[in-house]
């Protein structure tokens, strides 16, 4: 059916339902009345059914999803948060007037209240035999096709309620997302972490290399930035003595939109004093296994064509080891005086002609290694140039005590020993400020207040973050971030 004809039918149906509303009100029936007592969900009727005992009287409410009439009887399915239930109306049971009102006024999509007892049909389906009913809320638009749901992907995202009404798998994904966050909180709380909330409006954007959204506070006449990361505020709390702290937070980055990126996204970020990044990798491995088992009940989960193995210990490779492995070269080939040959061999583009050794190594990693890391793999020892907040390695100041966890070719977690030397941090902020002046819009700002906090002594601390959207993608076998964010950012319709 062409779109123009389909839209005409939808418009006609809307007008018909509007006319029904007028007719109902003339008949003294309110299309949107007050709530009625509900003492059960649809699933309860199934779970409690027994052929050995008499049914109790159920009061259920749900959206009408299917309907078929047979003279003076009709069957329908209603749906609530727990699932679907078949209901059976017989004119002799509800009365001729009420039965006529159902046939005259009730449409698919309406929300109805039904009171009755359960029985099993000849086909074996547990069903509610309705003794009385009432309309709770009139639906003025037709629902998506009952077999195909919302076919237009744009509508799925713009009118998520239609997607949730018609697609059980979509509802299940978002319920699973909630379970992931609950399991995560349980793990943190069980390990002595304190949950906090830090500001979303920052006077100076910090904690990540990203372009911020800018806003303005009228009363203070102050330019502010939507949070790109909570990192610097959380570390201020560690300075204040909150030695294990976490925040499940919304971040905002004024960047591109893709199947893995949304300008508004959810992360968990946490910090633990008196531990290091080796401890943190162990912690993340344990936490992910706990969450995956709680949510999926197995430790090997499908993702596209892959089977992601969370049971096997996660491999740990330094960035230099990983690049050597996937570039099919030796570590000697990745030294400052030889790395250009590897760059040229693999046609890797550099951001600038004066790129340092660390920037070249990182460019090789992004191009050759990252897409190939399918099962959970930790990459460690990031160059200092791409790690402005991480502590330098004691043995090699060109690298930092930092890791990232990659799964299915995408970064899932980032963590490192926190830089707690205020002089070193001030110098790196200055270098970032110079990069900003040179045109790097994602470079860090100089944050003098954070330097002052470090001058009050941040204990040896390790921090990390996990992208909850990406973790949800992995555990629901979903390849687009738009399918696990209830209301993703979209371009305006023409």
Short mmCIF file of C-alpha atoms in Angstrom, two decimals, residues 272-441:
data_model
loop_
_atom_site.label_atom_id
_atom_site.label_comp_id
_atom_site.label_asym_id
_atom_site.label_seq_id
_atom_site.Cartn_x
_atom_site.Cartn_y
_atom_site.Cartn_z
CA UNK A 272 38.50 3.82 44.36
CA UNK A 273 41.28 5.24 46.53
CA UNK A 274 44.35 3.15 47.40
CA UNK A 275 43.99 0.80 44.44
CA UNK A 276 45.57 0.68 40.96
CA UNK A 277 44.52 -0.10 37.41
CA UNK A 278 45.42 -3.80 37.71
CA UNK A 279 42.95 -4.05 40.59
CA UNK A 280 40.41 -2.14 38.51
CA UNK A 281 40.64 -4.53 35.57
CA UNK A 282 39.97 -7.43 37.96
CA UNK A 283 37.03 -5.51 39.42
CA UNK A 284 35.48 -4.80 36.00
CA UNK A 285 35.89 -8.42 34.92
CA UNK A 286 34.09 -9.61 38.05
CA UNK A 287 31.36 -6.97 37.74
CA UNK A 288 30.63 -7.74 34.10
CA UNK A 289 30.37 -11.47 34.79
CA UNK A 290 27.98 -10.74 37.64
CA UNK A 291 25.80 -8.47 35.47
CA UNK A 292 25.81 -10.79 32.44
CA UNK A 293 24.82 -13.80 34.55
CA UNK A 294 22.07 -11.83 36.29
CA UNK A 295 20.64 -10.46 33.05
CA UNK A 296 21.28 -13.25 30.54
CA UNK A 297 21.66 -16.30 32.82
CA UNK A 298 24.63 -17.44 30.68
CA UNK A 299 28.14 -16.03 30.17
CA UNK A 300 28.36 -16.53 26.38
CA UNK A 301 25.91 -14.22 24.64
CA UNK A 302 25.12 -13.66 20.94
CA UNK A 303 25.90 -10.35 19.29
CA UNK A 304 25.24 -10.24 15.55
CA UNK A 305 27.35 -13.02 14.04
CA UNK A 306 29.51 -13.28 17.17
CA UNK A 307 29.31 -15.19 20.43
CA UNK A 308 30.77 -12.93 23.13
CA UNK A 309 32.55 -14.95 25.81
CA UNK A 310 32.46 -13.30 29.23
CA UNK A 311 33.42 -16.53 31.02
CA UNK A 312 37.04 -16.82 29.85
CA UNK A 313 39.56 -14.50 31.57
CA UNK A 314 39.86 -11.31 29.52
CA UNK A 315 43.20 -11.07 27.65
CA UNK A 316 45.43 -8.10 28.52
CA UNK A 317 47.73 -6.60 25.90
CA UNK A 318 49.75 -3.40 25.95
CA UNK A 319 48.92 -1.08 23.08
CA UNK A 320 52.35 -1.69 21.58
CA UNK A 321 51.87 -5.49 21.79
CA UNK A 322 48.44 -5.24 20.19
CA UNK A 323 49.66 -3.05 17.31
CA UNK A 324 52.62 -5.37 16.68
CA UNK A 325 50.24 -8.34 16.59
CA UNK A 326 47.75 -6.86 14.12
CA UNK A 327 50.30 -4.93 12.04
CA UNK A 328 52.32 -8.15 11.71
CA UNK A 329 55.49 -6.50 12.86
CA UNK A 330 57.80 -6.52 15.89
CA UNK A 331 58.06 -4.05 18.77
CA UNK A 332 61.34 -2.87 17.24
CA UNK A 333 59.36 -1.72 14.19
CA UNK A 334 57.27 0.55 16.45
CA UNK A 335 60.11 2.62 17.88
CA UNK A 336 60.28 6.40 17.24
CA UNK A 337 62.79 6.02 14.41
CA UNK A 338 60.96 3.15 12.63
CA UNK A 339 57.23 3.65 13.27
CA UNK A 340 56.82 5.86 10.17
CA UNK A 341 57.50 2.87 7.97
CA UNK A 342 54.61 0.98 9.59
CA UNK A 343 52.36 4.03 9.22
CA UNK A 344 53.21 4.24 5.52
CA UNK A 345 52.84 0.50 4.93
CA UNK A 346 49.27 0.48 6.27
CA UNK A 347 48.30 3.89 4.81
CA UNK A 348 47.26 5.25 8.20
CA UNK A 349 46.27 8.92 8.16
CA UNK A 350 47.59 11.20 10.90
CA UNK A 351 45.78 14.18 12.40
CA UNK A 352 48.79 16.42 11.89
CA UNK A 353 52.19 16.26 10.25
CA UNK A 354 53.98 16.85 13.57
CA UNK A 355 52.35 13.88 15.30
CA UNK A 356 54.38 12.47 18.18
CA UNK A 357 55.37 8.82 18.58
CA UNK A 358 52.47 8.23 20.96
CA UNK A 359 49.95 9.80 18.58
CA UNK A 360 51.28 7.61 15.75
CA UNK A 361 51.00 4.47 17.86
CA UNK A 362 47.45 5.39 18.83
CA UNK A 363 46.50 6.02 15.18
CA UNK A 364 47.81 2.57 14.25
CA UNK A 365 45.84 1.04 17.10
CA UNK A 366 42.56 2.68 16.09
CA UNK A 367 42.95 1.64 12.48
CA UNK A 368 44.39 -1.88 12.76
CA UNK A 369 43.51 -3.24 16.20
CA UNK A 370 40.28 -1.84 17.60
CA UNK A 371 37.88 -3.30 14.96
CA UNK A 372 39.36 -6.79 15.52
CA UNK A 373 38.88 -7.02 19.29
CA UNK A 374 35.74 -9.18 19.43
CA UNK A 375 35.83 -10.96 22.80
CA UNK A 376 36.45 -8.81 25.91
CA UNK A 377 40.07 -7.61 25.75
CA UNK A 378 41.95 -5.09 27.89
CA UNK A 379 44.43 -2.79 26.13
CA UNK A 380 46.93 -1.14 28.51
CA UNK A 381 49.77 1.40 28.52
CA UNK A 382 48.27 4.23 26.47
CA UNK A 383 50.61 7.02 25.30
CA UNK A 384 50.69 10.06 27.56
CA UNK A 385 49.67 12.37 24.69
CA UNK A 386 46.19 10.79 24.48
CA UNK A 387 45.76 10.41 28.26
CA UNK A 388 45.76 13.92 29.78
CA UNK A 389 44.26 12.84 33.13
CA UNK A 390 46.14 9.54 33.64
CA UNK A 391 49.21 8.96 35.80
CA UNK A 392 52.48 8.33 34.00
CA UNK A 393 54.07 4.90 34.25
CA UNK A 394 56.96 4.92 36.74
CA UNK A 395 59.29 2.98 34.42
CA UNK A 396 58.38 4.68 31.14
CA UNK A 397 57.10 8.30 31.24
CA UNK A 398 56.00 8.07 27.57
CA UNK A 399 53.06 5.85 28.57
CA UNK A 400 50.38 5.96 31.27
CA UNK A 401 48.88 3.43 33.66
CA UNK A 402 45.69 3.30 31.65
CA UNK A 403 43.50 0.63 30.07
CA UNK A 404 40.48 0.38 27.81
CA UNK A 405 38.20 -2.64 27.51
CA UNK A 406 37.05 -3.53 24.00
CA UNK A 407 34.19 -5.86 23.09
CA UNK A 408 32.80 -6.53 19.60
CA UNK A 409 35.15 -3.95 18.14
CA UNK A 410 33.99 -1.08 20.33
CA UNK A 411 35.28 0.55 23.50
CA UNK A 412 33.18 -0.45 26.50
CA UNK A 413 35.28 0.85 29.41
CA UNK A 414 38.11 3.29 30.07
CA UNK A 415 40.14 3.50 33.26
CA UNK A 416 43.47 4.56 34.70
CA UNK A 417 45.51 5.46 37.72
CA UNK A 418 44.50 9.04 38.39
CA UNK A 419 47.02 11.81 37.99
CA UNK A 420 47.29 13.27 41.50
CA UNK A 421 50.41 15.42 41.06
CA UNK A 422 48.97 18.97 40.83
CA UNK A 423 52.05 20.33 39.03
CA UNK A 424 51.99 17.59 36.39
CA UNK A 425 48.23 18.06 35.93
CA UNK A 426 48.64 21.83 35.58
CA UNK A 427 51.31 21.34 32.93
CA UNK A 428 49.09 18.92 30.97
CA UNK A 429 46.16 21.33 31.18
CA UNK A 430 48.44 24.02 29.73
CA UNK A 431 49.40 21.70 26.86
CA UNK A 432 45.71 20.98 26.22
CA UNK A 433 44.95 24.71 26.28
CA UNK A 434 47.64 25.24 23.64
CA UNK A 435 46.05 22.51 21.53
CA UNK A 436 42.69 24.28 21.86
CA UNK A 437 44.27 27.54 20.76
CA UNK A 438 45.63 25.64 17.77
CA UNK A 439 42.14 24.59 16.71
CA UNK A 440 41.51 21.33 18.62
CA UNK A 441 37.89 21.86 19.77
#
